[in-house]
Every structure is written in C-alpha cells, then in structure tokens.
Amino acid sequence: MGSPVLILNNLTAIVAGVGAVLGIIAIFGSKRVLAIIGTALCVAGIAITVVVQQQAVEELDGILNGETNQGKVSDASSEPEAEQQQASAGALTWGKRYTWDNGLAVEISAPTACTPSEYAMPQDVVRAVKFTVTVVNGTEEAFDAMMLSVGGDAQFNGSTAEAIFDSNGECGDGGMEAATVMPGKTFTYEAAYSVGEQPGEMQLALQPNFGGDKAVFSGQA
C-alpha cells in the first residue's frame, strides 16, 4: 500500500503499528476525538497493507514459477480482432495461441512422432515427439526466435524432457533457431524432445526474455 516495492510495504505496516500504539495512548489525553480517528486510520492501514501484500506475493510467486500466464489465450491463427475478444483465462494447449502484452504471439501444434538419426543427441531415445512452433511478431521491433528456447523448458510426466538435436535427421535442431522475425512477420520452426515409452502429459514453457512471463502449454504427447 505504501510502495510498489513489496518489502517497503512491511515498513508501512510497522509505521502504522507504531501510530496505532501512540494513538491508543493519546486516547487517554485531552484530544480524544483526533486520537480515536488516528488510531482507526492506522489500524485500517495495517489491515489493507497485509491484504495487498499477500495478494502481491501470491501473484509474484505464480509468475516466477511459470504458473501464471499474463497475456491472452486464443485459437491458433486467429485474427487480431478476435484475439482481443478472447478471455485471458483458459487452457493453453496445442493448437492455441498465446499473445504477450507487447503483441508477440506464439502457437504450438499437436505433437507428432519422429525418429532420431544415428547422430542425434541424446543417444538411445526411447520415443521422440516433435512440435511445430509458430512465432507471430506483432510488436514494433525485430525479435530473435532463439530467445523462446533459451528462456523455456520442457517436461514430460513431471520430469525434464531433453531436447533432441538432430540436424541431419527429421527431429530437427532442438528448437535452437537463430532467426530474426521482423515486425508483422511470422516464423515457424520445429522442436523435438525425448519422452517416455508410453503417452503422457507434456508441458512446454516459452519465455521471450529473461524478465517476461512464461507461456505454458500442456497436453498429451
């Protein structure tokens, strides 16, 4: 309440607490009305600060853990006007588009099977799945598509899913595409991962920069 910096809000609560104590003491003095008003304001300040602090911490935890999508979720390849009408909440899965606040958007297709070549890394992959990632640059600046891979992560059934680097095979380069996407342009690349023998839940988190929120896609693979 006292500051946009979370830790400084604790100082607000402490100052308000001191004010409440002094106000209670002043109630027994000559200016009882002013003392009562001051005490009430201090108590209210403490209560509001605690509530706001708790909400801010929960929201920050969600963002840092990649649990909160801050942009818009819509159907893949939708028009900008339709995107703006979509609710920001909803399941972010294969075939959906996620749009960050700055206009950058990303889509991930449903996974398909691929067979790594003999030179692929890692070796001895039990099963591989490949995704098509589409980057739509709705910003006013050029964007490096590789940032989505650098700031992202992949999981399968709750464990890390290793990216497959197979430049000479059908599984591709693990999504490490150093491509510059100009404003208003679209770029598509493929990313493959090593997963378990049986189908399970796959999660892909993409982050356009180290300070931005993550678009977390999940679904069967």
mmCIF file with all atom_site columns, C-alpha atoms in Angstrom:
data_model
loop_
_atom_site.group_PDB
_atom_site.id
_atom_site.type_symbol
_atom_site.label_atom_id
_atom_site.label_alt_id
_atom_site.label_comp_id
_atom_site.label_asym_id
_atom_site.label_entity_id
_atom_site.label_seq_id
_atom_site.pdbx_PDB_ins_code
_atom_site.Cartn_x
_atom_site.Cartn_y
_atom_site.Cartn_z
_atom_site.occupancy
_atom_site.B_iso_or_equiv
_atom_site.pdbx_formal_charge
_atom_site.auth_seq_id
_atom_site.auth_comp_id
_atom_site.auth_asym_id
_atom_site.auth_atom_id
_atom_site.pdbx_PDB_model_num
ATOM 1   C CA . MET A 1 1   ? 0.000   0.000   0.000   1.00 0.00 ? 1   MET A CA 1
ATOM 2   C CA . GLY A 1 2   ? 2.849   2.359   0.841   1.00 0.00 ? 2   GLY A CA 1
ATOM 3   C CA . SER A 1 3   ? 5.116   1.409   -2.034  1.00 0.00 ? 3   SER A CA 1
ATOM 4   C CA . PRO A 1 4   ? 5.115   -0.678  -5.251  1.00 0.00 ? 4   PRO A CA 1
ATOM 5   C CA . VAL A 1 5   ? 8.213   -2.404  -3.796  1.00 0.00 ? 5   VAL A CA 1
ATOM 6   C CA . LEU A 1 6   ? 6.882   -5.316  -1.740  1.00 0.00 ? 6   LEU A CA 1
ATOM 7   C CA . ILE A 1 7   ? 9.451   -5.159  1.055   1.00 0.00 ? 7   ILE A CA 1
ATOM 8   C CA . LEU A 1 8   ? 8.762   -1.469  1.658   1.00 0.00 ? 8   LEU A CA 1
ATOM 9   C CA . ASN A 1 9   ? 5.122   -2.293  2.318   1.00 0.00 ? 9   ASN A CA 1
ATOM 10  C CA . ASN A 1 10  ? 6.300   -4.005  5.505   1.00 0.00 ? 10  ASN A CA 1
ATOM 11  C CA . LEU A 1 11  ? 7.702   -0.644  6.600   1.00 0.00 ? 11  LEU A CA 1
ATOM 12  C CA . THR A 1 12  ? 4.262   0.882   6.041   1.00 0.00 ? 12  THR A CA 1
ATOM 13  C CA . ALA A 1 13  ? 2.702   -1.694  8.348   1.00 0.00 ? 13  ALA A CA 1
ATOM 14  C CA . ILE A 1 14  ? 5.357   -1.081  11.026  1.00 0.00 ? 14  ILE A CA 1
ATOM 15  C CA . VAL A 1 15  ? 4.879   2.702   10.931  1.00 0.00 ? 15  VAL A CA 1
ATOM 16  C CA . ALA A 1 16  ? 1.114   2.242   11.073  1.00 0.00 ? 16  ALA A CA 1
ATOM 17  C CA . GLY A 1 17  ? 1.550   -0.082  14.066  1.00 0.00 ? 17  GLY A CA 1
ATOM 18  C CA . VAL A 1 18  ? 3.595   2.498   15.919  1.00 0.00 ? 18  VAL A CA 1
ATOM 19  C CA . GLY A 1 19  ? 0.965   5.106   15.073  1.00 0.00 ? 19  GLY A CA 1
ATOM 20  C CA . ALA A 1 20  ? -1.776  2.848   16.432  1.00 0.00 ? 20  ALA A CA 1
ATOM 21  C CA . VAL A 1 21  ? 0.053   2.387   19.738  1.00 0.00 ? 21  VAL A CA 1
ATOM 22  C CA . LEU A 1 22  ? 0.655   6.117   20.096  1.00 0.00 ? 22  LEU A CA 1
ATOM 23  C CA . GLY A 1 23  ? -2.973  6.748   19.179  1.00 0.00 ? 23  GLY A CA 1
ATOM 24  C CA . ILE A 1 24  ? -4.225  4.414   21.896  1.00 0.00 ? 24  ILE A CA 1
ATOM 25  C CA . ILE A 1 25  ? -2.039  6.208   24.415  1.00 0.00 ? 25  ILE A CA 1
ATOM 26  C CA . ALA A 1 26  ? -3.332  9.588   23.195  1.00 0.00 ? 26  ALA A CA 1
ATOM 27  C CA . ILE A 1 27  ? -6.946  8.500   23.670  1.00 0.00 ? 27  ILE A CA 1
ATOM 28  C CA . PHE A 1 28  ? -6.458  8.962   27.392  1.00 0.00 ? 28  PHE A CA 1
ATOM 29  C CA . GLY A 1 29  ? -5.268  12.524  26.816  1.00 0.00 ? 29  GLY A CA 1
ATOM 30  C CA . SER A 1 30  ? -7.165  15.730  26.067  1.00 0.00 ? 30  SER A CA 1
ATOM 31  C CA . LYS A 1 31  ? -7.623  15.275  22.279  1.00 0.00 ? 31  LYS A CA 1
ATOM 32  C CA . ARG A 1 32  ? -9.577  12.025  22.383  1.00 0.00 ? 32  ARG A CA 1
ATOM 33  C CA . VAL A 1 33  ? -11.509 12.508  19.106  1.00 0.00 ? 33  VAL A CA 1
ATOM 34  C CA . LEU A 1 34  ? -8.412  13.091  16.996  1.00 0.00 ? 34  LEU A CA 1
ATOM 35  C CA . ALA A 1 35  ? -6.643  10.223  18.752  1.00 0.00 ? 35  ALA A CA 1
ATOM 36  C CA . ILE A 1 36  ? -9.503  7.810   18.000  1.00 0.00 ? 36  ILE A CA 1
ATOM 37  C CA . ILE A 1 37  ? -9.582  8.855   14.331  1.00 0.00 ? 37  ILE A CA 1
ATOM 38  C CA . GLY A 1 38  ? -5.815  8.490   14.016  1.00 0.00 ? 38  GLY A CA 1
ATOM 39  C CA . THR A 1 39  ? -5.846  5.071   15.672  1.00 0.00 ? 39  THR A CA 1
ATOM 40  C CA . ALA A 1 40  ? -8.625  3.844   13.378  1.00 0.00 ? 40  ALA A CA 1
ATOM 41  C CA . LEU A 1 41  ? -6.735  5.011   10.293  1.00 0.00 ? 41  LEU A CA 1
ATOM 42  C CA . CYS A 1 42  ? -3.563  3.257   11.452  1.00 0.00 ? 42  CYS A CA 1
ATOM 43  C CA . VAL A 1 43  ? -5.409  0.006   12.092  1.00 0.00 ? 43  VAL A CA 1
ATOM 44  C CA . ALA A 1 44  ? -7.051  0.224   8.673   1.00 0.00 ? 44  ALA A CA 1
ATOM 45  C CA . GLY A 1 45  ? -3.662  0.908   7.098   1.00 0.00 ? 45  GLY A CA 1
ATOM 46  C CA . ILE A 1 46  ? -2.208  -2.229  8.692   1.00 0.00 ? 46  ILE A CA 1
ATOM 47  C CA . ALA A 1 47  ? -5.121  -4.399  7.545   1.00 0.00 ? 47  ALA A CA 1
ATOM 48  C CA . ILE A 1 48  ? -5.092  -3.130  3.971   1.00 0.00 ? 48  ILE A CA 1
ATOM 49  C CA . THR A 1 49  ? -1.293  -3.428  3.720   1.00 0.00 ? 49  THR A CA 1
ATOM 50  C CA . VAL A 1 50  ? -1.391  -7.058  4.888   1.00 0.00 ? 50  VAL A CA 1
ATOM 51  C CA . VAL A 1 51  ? -4.099  -7.980  2.363   1.00 0.00 ? 51  VAL A CA 1
ATOM 52  C CA . VAL A 1 52  ? -2.384  -6.218  -0.541  1.00 0.00 ? 52  VAL A CA 1
ATOM 53  C CA . GLN A 1 53  ? 0.986   -7.706  0.422   1.00 0.00 ? 53  GLN A CA 1
ATOM 54  C CA . GLN A 1 54  ? -0.418  -11.233 0.470   1.00 0.00 ? 54  GLN A CA 1
ATOM 55  C CA . GLN A 1 55  ? -2.098  -10.862 -2.923  1.00 0.00 ? 55  GLN A CA 1
ATOM 56  C CA . ALA A 1 56  ? 1.048   -9.367  -4.474  1.00 0.00 ? 56  ALA A CA 1
ATOM 57  C CA . VAL A 1 57  ? 3.260   -12.154 -3.126  1.00 0.00 ? 57  VAL A CA 1
ATOM 58  C CA . GLU A 1 58  ? 0.900   -14.865 -4.438  1.00 0.00 ? 58  GLU A CA 1
ATOM 59  C CA . GLU A 1 59  ? 0.821   -13.231 -7.871  1.00 0.00 ? 59  GLU A CA 1
ATOM 60  C CA . LEU A 1 60  ? 4.607   -12.829 -7.956  1.00 0.00 ? 60  LEU A CA 1
ATOM 61  C CA . ASP A 1 61  ? 5.098   -16.472 -6.953  1.00 0.00 ? 61  ASP A CA 1
ATOM 62  C CA . GLY A 1 62  ? 2.818   -17.559 -9.786  1.00 0.00 ? 62  GLY A CA 1
ATOM 63  C CA . ILE A 1 63  ? 4.770   -15.518 -12.332 1.00 0.00 ? 63  ILE A CA 1
ATOM 64  C CA . LEU A 1 64  ? 8.199   -16.685 -11.108 1.00 0.00 ? 64  LEU A CA 1
ATOM 65  C CA . ASN A 1 65  ? 7.107   -20.326 -11.090 1.00 0.00 ? 65  ASN A CA 1
ATOM 66  C CA . GLY A 1 66  ? 5.680   -20.070 -14.572 1.00 0.00 ? 66  GLY A CA 1
ATOM 67  C CA . GLU A 1 67  ? 2.187   -20.797 -13.273 1.00 0.00 ? 67  GLU A CA 1
ATOM 68  C CA . THR A 1 68  ? 0.598   -17.577 -14.417 1.00 0.00 ? 68  THR A CA 1
ATOM 69  C CA . ASN A 1 69  ? 0.002   -16.510 -17.992 1.00 0.00 ? 69  ASN A CA 1
ATOM 70  C CA . GLN A 1 70  ? -0.170  -12.726 -18.138 1.00 0.00 ? 70  GLN A CA 1
ATOM 71  C CA . GLY A 1 71  ? -1.183  -12.325 -21.777 1.00 0.00 ? 71  GLY A CA 1
ATOM 72  C CA . LYS A 1 72  ? -4.109  -13.513 -23.923 1.00 0.00 ? 72  LYS A CA 1
ATOM 73  C CA . VAL A 1 73  ? -5.047  -17.051 -24.922 1.00 0.00 ? 73  VAL A CA 1
ATOM 74  C CA . SER A 1 74  ? -6.903  -17.582 -28.188 1.00 0.00 ? 74  SER A CA 1
ATOM 75  C CA . ASP A 1 75  ? -7.338  -20.070 -31.010 1.00 0.00 ? 75  ASP A CA 1
ATOM 76  C CA . ALA A 1 76  ? -4.303  -20.510 -33.225 1.00 0.00 ? 76  ALA A CA 1
ATOM 77  C CA . SER A 1 77  ? -4.029  -18.324 -36.337 1.00 0.00 ? 77  SER A CA 1
ATOM 78  C CA . SER A 1 78  ? -6.908  -16.135 -35.164 1.00 0.00 ? 78  SER A CA 1
ATOM 79  C CA . GLU A 1 79  ? -7.318  -12.566 -36.362 1.00 0.00 ? 79  GLU A CA 1
ATOM 80  C CA . PRO A 1 80  ? -6.118  -9.758  -34.030 1.00 0.00 ? 80  PRO A CA 1
ATOM 81  C CA . GLU A 1 81  ? -9.681  -8.515  -33.547 1.00 0.00 ? 81  GLU A CA 1
ATOM 82  C CA . ALA A 1 82  ? -10.829 -11.955 -32.486 1.00 0.00 ? 82  ALA A CA 1
ATOM 83  C CA . GLU A 1 83  ? -7.853  -12.299 -30.164 1.00 0.00 ? 83  GLU A CA 1
ATOM 84  C CA . GLN A 1 84  ? -8.789  -9.163  -28.295 1.00 0.00 ? 84  GLN A CA 1
ATOM 85  C CA . GLN A 1 85  ? -12.230 -10.600 -27.610 1.00 0.00 ? 85  GLN A CA 1
ATOM 86  C CA . GLN A 1 86  ? -10.846 -13.804 -26.079 1.00 0.00 ? 86  GLN A CA 1
ATOM 87  C CA . ALA A 1 87  ? -10.675 -14.114 -22.295 1.00 0.00 ? 87  ALA A CA 1
ATOM 88  C CA . SER A 1 88  ? -7.179  -14.175 -20.879 1.00 0.00 ? 88  SER A CA 1
ATOM 89  C CA . ALA A 1 89  ? -8.009  -17.250 -18.795 1.00 0.00 ? 89  ALA A CA 1
ATOM 90  C CA . GLY A 1 90  ? -8.336  -20.743 -20.215 1.00 0.00 ? 90  GLY A CA 1
ATOM 91  C CA . ALA A 1 91  ? -6.407  -23.860 -21.055 1.00 0.00 ? 91  ALA A CA 1
ATOM 92  C CA . LEU A 1 92  ? -3.247  -23.139 -23.010 1.00 0.00 ? 92  LEU A CA 1
ATOM 93  C CA . THR A 1 93  ? -2.634  -26.279 -25.032 1.00 0.00 ? 93  THR A CA 1
ATOM 94  C CA . TRP A 1 94  ? -1.758  -27.491 -28.513 1.00 0.00 ? 94  TRP A CA 1
ATOM 95  C CA . GLY A 1 95  ? -3.476  -25.501 -31.228 1.00 0.00 ? 95  GLY A CA 1
ATOM 96  C CA . LYS A 1 96  ? -3.861  -22.399 -29.067 1.00 0.00 ? 96  LYS A CA 1
ATOM 97  C CA . ARG A 1 97  ? -2.160  -19.023 -29.443 1.00 0.00 ? 97  ARG A CA 1
ATOM 98  C CA . TYR A 1 98  ? -0.603  -17.096 -26.592 1.00 0.00 ? 98  TYR A CA 1
ATOM 99  C CA . THR A 1 99  ? -0.089  -13.346 -27.001 1.00 0.00 ? 99  THR A CA 1
ATOM 100 C CA . TRP A 1 100 ? 2.125   -11.338 -24.679 1.00 0.00 ? 100 TRP A CA 1
ATOM 101 C CA . ASP A 1 101 ? 1.204   -7.790  -23.731 1.00 0.00 ? 101 ASP A CA 1
ATOM 102 C CA . ASN A 1 102 ? 3.666   -6.324  -26.245 1.00 0.00 ? 102 ASN A CA 1
ATOM 103 C CA . GLY A 1 103 ? 1.958   -8.094  -29.174 1.00 0.00 ? 103 GLY A CA 1
ATOM 104 C CA . LEU A 1 104 ? 4.378   -11.004 -29.625 1.00 0.00 ? 104 LEU A CA 1
ATOM 105 C CA . ALA A 1 105 ? 2.491   -14.284 -30.031 1.00 0.00 ? 105 ALA A CA 1
ATOM 106 C CA . VAL A 1 106 ? 3.330   -17.987 -30.194 1.00 0.00 ? 106 VAL A CA 1
ATOM 107 C CA . GLU A 1 107 ? 1.468   -21.136 -31.219 1.00 0.00 ? 107 GLU A CA 1
ATOM 108 C CA . ILE A 1 108 ? 2.397   -24.801 -30.682 1.00 0.00 ? 108 ILE A CA 1
ATOM 109 C CA . SER A 1 109 ? 0.933   -27.569 -32.818 1.00 0.00 ? 109 SER A CA 1
ATOM 110 C CA . ALA A 1 110 ? -0.066  -31.008 -31.566 1.00 0.00 ? 110 ALA A CA 1
ATOM 111 C CA . PRO A 1 111 ? 2.966   -33.334 -31.298 1.00 0.00 ? 111 PRO A CA 1
ATOM 112 C CA . THR A 1 112 ? 3.918   -35.842 -33.994 1.00 0.00 ? 112 THR A CA 1
ATOM 113 C CA . ALA A 1 113 ? 6.319   -38.773 -33.782 1.00 0.00 ? 113 ALA A CA 1
ATOM 114 C CA . CYS A 1 114 ? 9.814   -38.509 -35.244 1.00 0.00 ? 114 CYS A CA 1
ATOM 115 C CA . THR A 1 115 ? 12.737  -40.905 -35.447 1.00 0.00 ? 115 THR A CA 1
ATOM 116 C CA . PRO A 1 116 ? 16.154  -39.519 -34.460 1.00 0.00 ? 116 PRO A CA 1
ATOM 117 C CA . SER A 1 117 ? 19.062  -40.313 -36.761 1.00 0.00 ? 117 SER A CA 1
ATOM 118 C CA . GLU A 1 118 ? 22.119  -42.231 -35.590 1.00 0.00 ? 118 GLU A CA 1
ATOM 119 C CA . TYR A 1 119 ? 23.945  -38.957 -34.999 1.00 0.00 ? 119 TYR A CA 1
ATOM 120 C CA . ALA A 1 120 ? 21.205  -37.359 -32.892 1.00 0.00 ? 120 ALA A CA 1
ATOM 121 C CA . MET A 1 121 ? 21.801  -36.258 -29.317 1.00 0.00 ? 121 MET A CA 1
ATOM 122 C CA . PRO A 1 122 ? 20.947  -37.581 -26.839 1.00 0.00 ? 122 PRO A CA 1
ATOM 123 C CA . GLN A 1 123 ? 21.511  -41.197 -27.856 1.00 0.00 ? 123 GLN A CA 1
ATOM 124 C CA . ASP A 1 124 ? 19.217  -44.151 -27.102 1.00 0.00 ? 124 ASP A CA 1
ATOM 125 C CA . VAL A 1 125 ? 15.985  -42.170 -27.230 1.00 0.00 ? 125 VAL A CA 1
ATOM 126 C CA . VAL A 1 126 ? 13.032  -44.438 -26.372 1.00 0.00 ? 126 VAL A CA 1
ATOM 127 C CA . ARG A 1 127 ? 10.472  -42.226 -28.108 1.00 0.00 ? 127 ARG A CA 1
ATOM 128 C CA . ALA A 1 128 ? 10.630  -38.795 -29.675 1.00 0.00 ? 128 ALA A CA 1
ATOM 129 C CA . VAL A 1 129 ? 7.889   -36.253 -30.316 1.00 0.00 ? 129 VAL A CA 1
ATOM 130 C CA . LYS A 1 130 ? 8.157   -33.152 -32.458 1.00 0.00 ? 130 LYS A CA 1
ATOM 131 C CA . PHE A 1 131 ? 6.275   -29.847 -32.183 1.00 0.00 ? 131 PHE A CA 1
ATOM 132 C CA . THR A 1 132 ? 5.834   -27.067 -34.701 1.00 0.00 ? 132 THR A CA 1
ATOM 133 C CA . VAL A 1 133 ? 6.238   -23.653 -33.086 1.00 0.00 ? 133 VAL A CA 1
ATOM 134 C CA . THR A 1 134 ? 4.924   -20.563 -34.856 1.00 0.00 ? 134 THR A CA 1
ATOM 135 C CA . VAL A 1 135 ? 6.114   -17.108 -33.804 1.00 0.00 ? 135 VAL A CA 1
ATOM 136 C CA . VAL A 1 136 ? 3.971   -14.120 -34.772 1.00 0.00 ? 136 VAL A CA 1
ATOM 137 C CA . ASN A 1 137 ? 5.710   -10.797 -34.258 1.00 0.00 ? 137 ASN A CA 1
ATOM 138 C CA . GLY A 1 138 ? 3.011   -8.254  -33.512 1.00 0.00 ? 138 GLY A CA 1
ATOM 139 C CA . THR A 1 139 ? 5.463   -5.848  -31.918 1.00 0.00 ? 139 THR A CA 1
ATOM 140 C CA . GLU A 1 140 ? 7.217   -2.855  -33.450 1.00 0.00 ? 140 GLU A CA 1
ATOM 141 C CA . GLU A 1 141 ? 10.700  -4.345  -33.085 1.00 0.00 ? 141 GLU A CA 1
ATOM 142 C CA . ALA A 1 142 ? 12.601  -7.306  -34.510 1.00 0.00 ? 142 ALA A CA 1
ATOM 143 C CA . PHE A 1 143 ? 12.557  -10.454 -32.375 1.00 0.00 ? 143 PHE A CA 1
ATOM 144 C CA . ASP A 1 144 ? 15.148  -13.257 -32.103 1.00 0.00 ? 144 ASP A CA 1
ATOM 145 C CA . ALA A 1 145 ? 13.227  -16.566 -32.133 1.00 0.00 ? 145 ALA A CA 1
ATOM 146 C CA . MET A 1 146 ? 16.043  -18.329 -30.286 1.00 0.00 ? 146 MET A CA 1
ATOM 147 C CA . MET A 1 147 ? 15.081  -16.465 -27.107 1.00 0.00 ? 147 MET A CA 1
ATOM 148 C CA . LEU A 1 148 ? 11.991  -18.675 -26.785 1.00 0.00 ? 148 LEU A CA 1
ATOM 149 C CA . SER A 1 149 ? 14.193  -21.762 -26.471 1.00 0.00 ? 149 SER A CA 1
ATOM 150 C CA . VAL A 1 150 ? 16.828  -20.143 -24.255 1.00 0.00 ? 150 VAL A CA 1
ATOM 151 C CA . GLY A 1 151 ? 14.247  -18.947 -21.725 1.00 0.00 ? 151 GLY A CA 1
ATOM 152 C CA . GLY A 1 152 ? 11.997  -22.015 -21.923 1.00 0.00 ? 152 GLY A CA 1
ATOM 153 C CA . ASP A 1 153 ? 11.815  -25.531 -20.553 1.00 0.00 ? 153 ASP A CA 1
ATOM 154 C CA . ALA A 1 154 ? 10.114  -28.864 -21.284 1.00 0.00 ? 154 ALA A CA 1
ATOM 155 C CA . GLN A 1 155 ? 8.646   -31.543 -19.016 1.00 0.00 ? 155 GLN A CA 1
ATOM 156 C CA . PHE A 1 156 ? 7.121   -34.974 -19.569 1.00 0.00 ? 156 PHE A CA 1
ATOM 157 C CA . ASN A 1 157 ? 5.104   -36.603 -16.780 1.00 0.00 ? 157 ASN A CA 1
ATOM 158 C CA . GLY A 1 158 ? 6.675   -34.292 -14.238 1.00 0.00 ? 158 GLY A CA 1
ATOM 159 C CA . SER A 1 159 ? 10.303  -34.790 -15.280 1.00 0.00 ? 159 SER A CA 1
ATOM 160 C CA . THR A 1 160 ? 12.607  -32.833 -17.546 1.00 0.00 ? 160 THR A CA 1
ATOM 161 C CA . ALA A 1 161 ? 12.230  -33.705 -21.221 1.00 0.00 ? 161 ALA A CA 1
ATOM 162 C CA . GLU A 1 162 ? 15.524  -33.456 -23.084 1.00 0.00 ? 162 GLU A CA 1
ATOM 163 C CA . ALA A 1 163 ? 15.599  -31.553 -26.363 1.00 0.00 ? 163 ALA A CA 1
ATOM 164 C CA . ILE A 1 164 ? 16.790  -33.610 -29.317 1.00 0.00 ? 164 ILE A CA 1
ATOM 165 C CA . PHE A 1 165 ? 19.499  -32.148 -31.547 1.00 0.00 ? 165 PHE A CA 1
ATOM 166 C CA . ASP A 1 166 ? 19.310  -33.923 -34.889 1.00 0.00 ? 166 ASP A CA 1
ATOM 167 C CA . SER A 1 167 ? 20.463  -31.515 -37.587 1.00 0.00 ? 167 SER A CA 1
ATOM 168 C CA . ASN A 1 168 ? 20.785  -34.280 -40.172 1.00 0.00 ? 168 ASN A CA 1
ATOM 169 C CA . GLY A 1 169 ? 17.561  -36.065 -39.262 1.00 0.00 ? 169 GLY A CA 1
ATOM 170 C CA . GLU A 1 170 ? 13.828  -35.498 -39.108 1.00 0.00 ? 170 GLU A CA 1
ATOM 171 C CA . CYS A 1 171 ? 13.756  -34.403 -35.467 1.00 0.00 ? 171 CYS A CA 1
ATOM 172 C CA . GLY A 1 172 ? 15.497  -31.067 -36.139 1.00 0.00 ? 172 GLY A CA 1
ATOM 173 C CA . ASP A 1 173 ? 17.781  -28.822 -34.123 1.00 0.00 ? 173 ASP A CA 1
ATOM 174 C CA . GLY A 1 174 ? 16.010  -28.817 -30.776 1.00 0.00 ? 174 GLY A CA 1
ATOM 175 C CA . GLY A 1 175 ? 14.285  -25.511 -31.460 1.00 0.00 ? 175 GLY A CA 1
ATOM 176 C CA . MET A 1 176 ? 17.525  -23.512 -31.392 1.00 0.00 ? 176 MET A CA 1
ATOM 177 C CA . GLU A 1 177 ? 16.646  -21.364 -34.389 1.00 0.00 ? 177 GLU A CA 1
ATOM 178 C CA . ALA A 1 178 ? 18.674  -18.141 -34.622 1.00 0.00 ? 178 ALA A CA 1
ATOM 179 C CA . ALA A 1 179 ? 16.122  -16.379 -36.780 1.00 0.00 ? 179 ALA A CA 1
ATOM 180 C CA . THR A 1 180 ? 15.232  -12.697 -36.745 1.00 0.00 ? 180 THR A CA 1
ATOM 181 C CA . VAL A 1 181 ? 11.484  -12.177 -37.027 1.00 0.00 ? 181 VAL A CA 1
ATOM 182 C CA . MET A 1 182 ? 10.656  -8.708  -38.269 1.00 0.00 ? 182 MET A CA 1
ATOM 183 C CA . PRO A 1 183 ? 7.558   -6.760  -37.121 1.00 0.00 ? 183 PRO A CA 1
ATOM 184 C CA . GLY A 1 184 ? 4.397   -8.099  -38.719 1.00 0.00 ? 184 GLY A CA 1
ATOM 185 C CA . LYS A 1 185 ? 6.111   -11.304 -39.879 1.00 0.00 ? 185 LYS A CA 1
ATOM 186 C CA . THR A 1 186 ? 5.664   -14.963 -38.941 1.00 0.00 ? 186 THR A CA 1
ATOM 187 C CA . PHE A 1 187 ? 8.341   -17.620 -38.429 1.00 0.00 ? 187 PHE A CA 1
ATOM 188 C CA . THR A 1 188 ? 7.882   -21.379 -37.945 1.00 0.00 ? 188 THR A CA 1
ATOM 189 C CA . TYR A 1 189 ? 10.363  -23.896 -36.557 1.00 0.00 ? 189 TYR A CA 1
ATOM 190 C CA . GLU A 1 190 ? 10.322  -27.428 -35.124 1.00 0.00 ? 190 GLU A CA 1
ATOM 191 C CA . ALA A 1 191 ? 11.458  -28.730 -31.749 1.00 0.00 ? 191 ALA A CA 1
ATOM 192 C CA . ALA A 1 192 ? 11.688  -32.394 -30.711 1.00 0.00 ? 192 ALA A CA 1
ATOM 193 C CA . TYR A 1 193 ? 12.002  -33.954 -27.257 1.00 0.00 ? 193 TYR A CA 1
ATOM 194 C CA . SER A 1 194 ? 12.830  -37.318 -25.745 1.00 0.00 ? 194 SER A CA 1
ATOM 195 C CA . VAL A 1 195 ? 9.814   -38.697 -23.844 1.00 0.00 ? 195 VAL A CA 1
ATOM 196 C CA . GLY A 1 196 ? 8.725   -41.932 -22.170 1.00 0.00 ? 196 GLY A CA 1
ATOM 197 C CA . GLU A 1 197 ? 7.692   -45.063 -23.985 1.00 0.00 ? 197 GLU A CA 1
ATOM 198 C CA . GLN A 1 198 ? 4.025   -44.592 -23.139 1.00 0.00 ? 198 GLN A CA 1
ATOM 199 C CA . PRO A 1 199 ? 1.941   -41.459 -23.880 1.00 0.00 ? 199 PRO A CA 1
ATOM 200 C CA . GLY A 1 200 ? 1.768   -38.934 -21.064 1.00 0.00 ? 200 GLY A CA 1
ATOM 201 C CA . GLU A 1 201 ? 1.407   -35.249 -20.233 1.00 0.00 ? 201 GLU A CA 1
ATOM 202 C CA . MET A 1 202 ? 3.838   -32.892 -21.922 1.00 0.00 ? 202 MET A CA 1
ATOM 203 C CA . GLN A 1 203 ? 4.487   -29.323 -20.804 1.00 0.00 ? 203 GLN A CA 1
ATOM 204 C CA . LEU A 1 204 ? 6.328   -26.680 -22.803 1.00 0.00 ? 204 LEU A CA 1
ATOM 205 C CA . ALA A 1 205 ? 7.104   -23.270 -21.308 1.00 0.00 ? 205 ALA A CA 1
ATOM 206 C CA . LEU A 1 206 ? 8.286   -20.480 -23.593 1.00 0.00 ? 206 LEU A CA 1
ATOM 207 C CA . GLN A 1 207 ? 9.695   -17.150 -22.434 1.00 0.00 ? 207 GLN A CA 1
ATOM 208 C CA . PRO A 1 208 ? 10.570  -14.299 -24.827 1.00 0.00 ? 208 PRO A CA 1
ATOM 209 C CA . ASN A 1 209 ? 13.028  -12.660 -22.426 1.00 0.00 ? 209 ASN A CA 1
ATOM 210 C CA . PHE A 1 210 ? 14.508  -13.300 -19.012 1.00 0.00 ? 210 PHE A CA 1
ATOM 211 C CA . GLY A 1 211 ? 12.165  -10.895 -17.262 1.00 0.00 ? 211 GLY A CA 1
ATOM 212 C CA . GLY A 1 212 ? 8.936   -11.756 -19.077 1.00 0.00 ? 212 GLY A CA 1
ATOM 213 C CA . ASP A 1 213 ? 6.170   -14.140 -18.111 1.00 0.00 ? 213 ASP A CA 1
ATOM 214 C CA . LYS A 1 214 ? 6.078   -17.677 -19.478 1.00 0.00 ? 214 LYS A CA 1
ATOM 215 C CA . ALA A 1 215 ? 3.536   -19.104 -21.890 1.00 0.00 ? 215 ALA A CA 1
ATOM 216 C CA . VAL A 1 216 ? 2.999   -22.614 -20.522 1.00 0.00 ? 216 VAL A CA 1
ATOM 217 C CA . PHE A 1 217 ? 1.468   -25.098 -22.983 1.00 0.00 ? 217 PHE A CA 1
ATOM 218 C CA . SER A 1 218 ? 0.420   -28.576 -21.836 1.00 0.00 ? 218 SER A CA 1
ATOM 219 C CA . GLY A 1 219 ? -1.316  -31.629 -23.264 1.00 0.00 ? 219 GLY A CA 1
ATOM 220 C CA . GLN A 1 220 ? -0.892  -35.278 -24.208 1.00 0.00 ? 220 GLN A CA 1
ATOM 221 C CA . ALA A 1 221 ? 2.168   -36.384 -26.135 1.00 0.00 ? 221 ALA A CA 1
#
